[in-house]
Short mmCIF file of C-alpha atoms in Angstrom, two decimals:
data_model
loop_
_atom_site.label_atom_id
_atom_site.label_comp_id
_atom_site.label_asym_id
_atom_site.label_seq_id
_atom_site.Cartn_x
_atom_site.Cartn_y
_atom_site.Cartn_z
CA UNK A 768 0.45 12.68 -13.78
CA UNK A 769 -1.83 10.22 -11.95
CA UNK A 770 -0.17 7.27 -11.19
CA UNK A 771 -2.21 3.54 -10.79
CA UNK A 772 -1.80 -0.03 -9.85
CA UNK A 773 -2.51 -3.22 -11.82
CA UNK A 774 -4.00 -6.57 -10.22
CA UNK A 775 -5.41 -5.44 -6.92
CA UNK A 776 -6.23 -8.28 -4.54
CA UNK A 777 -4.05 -10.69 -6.56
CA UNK A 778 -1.79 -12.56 -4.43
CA UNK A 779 -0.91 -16.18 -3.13
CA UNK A 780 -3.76 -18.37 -1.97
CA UNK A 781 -4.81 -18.74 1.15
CA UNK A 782 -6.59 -22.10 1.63
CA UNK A 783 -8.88 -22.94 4.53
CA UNK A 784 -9.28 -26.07 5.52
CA UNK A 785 -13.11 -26.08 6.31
CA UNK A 786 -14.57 -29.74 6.64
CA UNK A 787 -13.98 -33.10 8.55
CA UNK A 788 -10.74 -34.25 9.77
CA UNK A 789 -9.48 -37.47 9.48
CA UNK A 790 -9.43 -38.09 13.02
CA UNK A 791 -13.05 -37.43 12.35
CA UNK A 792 -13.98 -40.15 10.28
CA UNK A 793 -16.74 -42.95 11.24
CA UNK A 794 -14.70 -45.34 13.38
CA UNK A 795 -11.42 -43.79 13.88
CA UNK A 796 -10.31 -43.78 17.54
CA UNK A 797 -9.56 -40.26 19.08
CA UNK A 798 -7.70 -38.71 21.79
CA UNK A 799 -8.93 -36.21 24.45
CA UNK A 800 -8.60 -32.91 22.82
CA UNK A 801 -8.25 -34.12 19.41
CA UNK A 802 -9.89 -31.40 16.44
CA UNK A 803 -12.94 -34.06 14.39
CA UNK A 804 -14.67 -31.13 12.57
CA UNK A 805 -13.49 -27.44 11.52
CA UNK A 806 -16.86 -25.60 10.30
CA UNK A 807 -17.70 -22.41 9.61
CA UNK A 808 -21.25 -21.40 11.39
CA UNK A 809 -23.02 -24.96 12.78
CA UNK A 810 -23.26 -27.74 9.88
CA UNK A 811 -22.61 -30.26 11.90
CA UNK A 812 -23.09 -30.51 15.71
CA UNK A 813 -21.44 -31.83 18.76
CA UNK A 814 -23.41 -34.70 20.25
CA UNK A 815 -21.74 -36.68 23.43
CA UNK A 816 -18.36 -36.68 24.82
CA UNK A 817 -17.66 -33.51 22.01
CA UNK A 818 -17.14 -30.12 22.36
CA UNK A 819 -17.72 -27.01 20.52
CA UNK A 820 -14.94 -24.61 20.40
CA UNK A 821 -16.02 -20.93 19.74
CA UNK A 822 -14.81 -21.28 16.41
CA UNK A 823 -16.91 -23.50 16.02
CA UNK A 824 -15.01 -26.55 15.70
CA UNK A 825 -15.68 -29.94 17.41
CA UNK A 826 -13.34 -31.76 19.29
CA UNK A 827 -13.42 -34.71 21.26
CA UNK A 828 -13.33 -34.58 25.34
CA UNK A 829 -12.68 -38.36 25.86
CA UNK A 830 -10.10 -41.32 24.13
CA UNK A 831 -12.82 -43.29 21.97
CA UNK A 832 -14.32 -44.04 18.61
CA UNK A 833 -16.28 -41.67 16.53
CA UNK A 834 -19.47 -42.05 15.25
CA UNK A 835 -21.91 -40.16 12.91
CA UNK A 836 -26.04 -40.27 13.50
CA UNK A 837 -28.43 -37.54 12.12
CA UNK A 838 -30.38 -36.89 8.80
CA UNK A 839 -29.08 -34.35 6.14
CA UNK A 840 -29.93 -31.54 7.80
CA UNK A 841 -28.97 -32.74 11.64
CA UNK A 842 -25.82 -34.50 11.31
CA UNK A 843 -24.03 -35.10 14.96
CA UNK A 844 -20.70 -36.95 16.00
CA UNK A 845 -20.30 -38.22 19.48
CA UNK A 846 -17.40 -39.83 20.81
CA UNK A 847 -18.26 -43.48 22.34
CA UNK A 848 -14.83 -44.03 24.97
CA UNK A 849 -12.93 -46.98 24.98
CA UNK A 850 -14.49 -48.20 28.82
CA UNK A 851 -17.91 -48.49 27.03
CA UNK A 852 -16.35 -50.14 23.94
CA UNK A 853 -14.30 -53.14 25.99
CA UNK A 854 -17.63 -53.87 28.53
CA UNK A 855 -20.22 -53.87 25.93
CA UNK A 856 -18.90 -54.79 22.56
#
């Protein structure tokens, strides 16, 4: 006799945490290294003093403040560093 299986593919979950981090909110200050966006393909891009990992993450390459500019479809973080923020503002 043939024999079969019930609920293939059913199992755990597995989440993935796709999306900003919290470390990658407007205004919150960063470290050098530190992860600001986990993405899947480019929906947001890296702008100055951020990287893009080939994962396609961003992360920051300087201690600073993030910041946000774009439209809709352009959206870019940049780090500003703490030397610019204690001259200037």
């Amino acid at each position: 006799a043939a024999s079969s299986t019930k609920n293939h593919g059913s199992g755990p979950p597995n989440p993935k945490f796709w999306g900003v981090a919290k470390s990658g909110l407007q205004g919150s200050a960063v470290k050098n290294g530190q992860l600001l966006v986990k993405q899947k393909g480019m929906n947001w891009y890296n702008g100055a003093n951020v990287t893009r990992c080939s994962d396609y993450s961003l992360r920051s390459t300087k201690d600073g403040i993030v910041q946000w500019r774009g439209s809709y479809k352009h959206k870019e973080v940049y780090v500003v560093p703490w030397e610019y923020v204690r001259l200037n503002c």
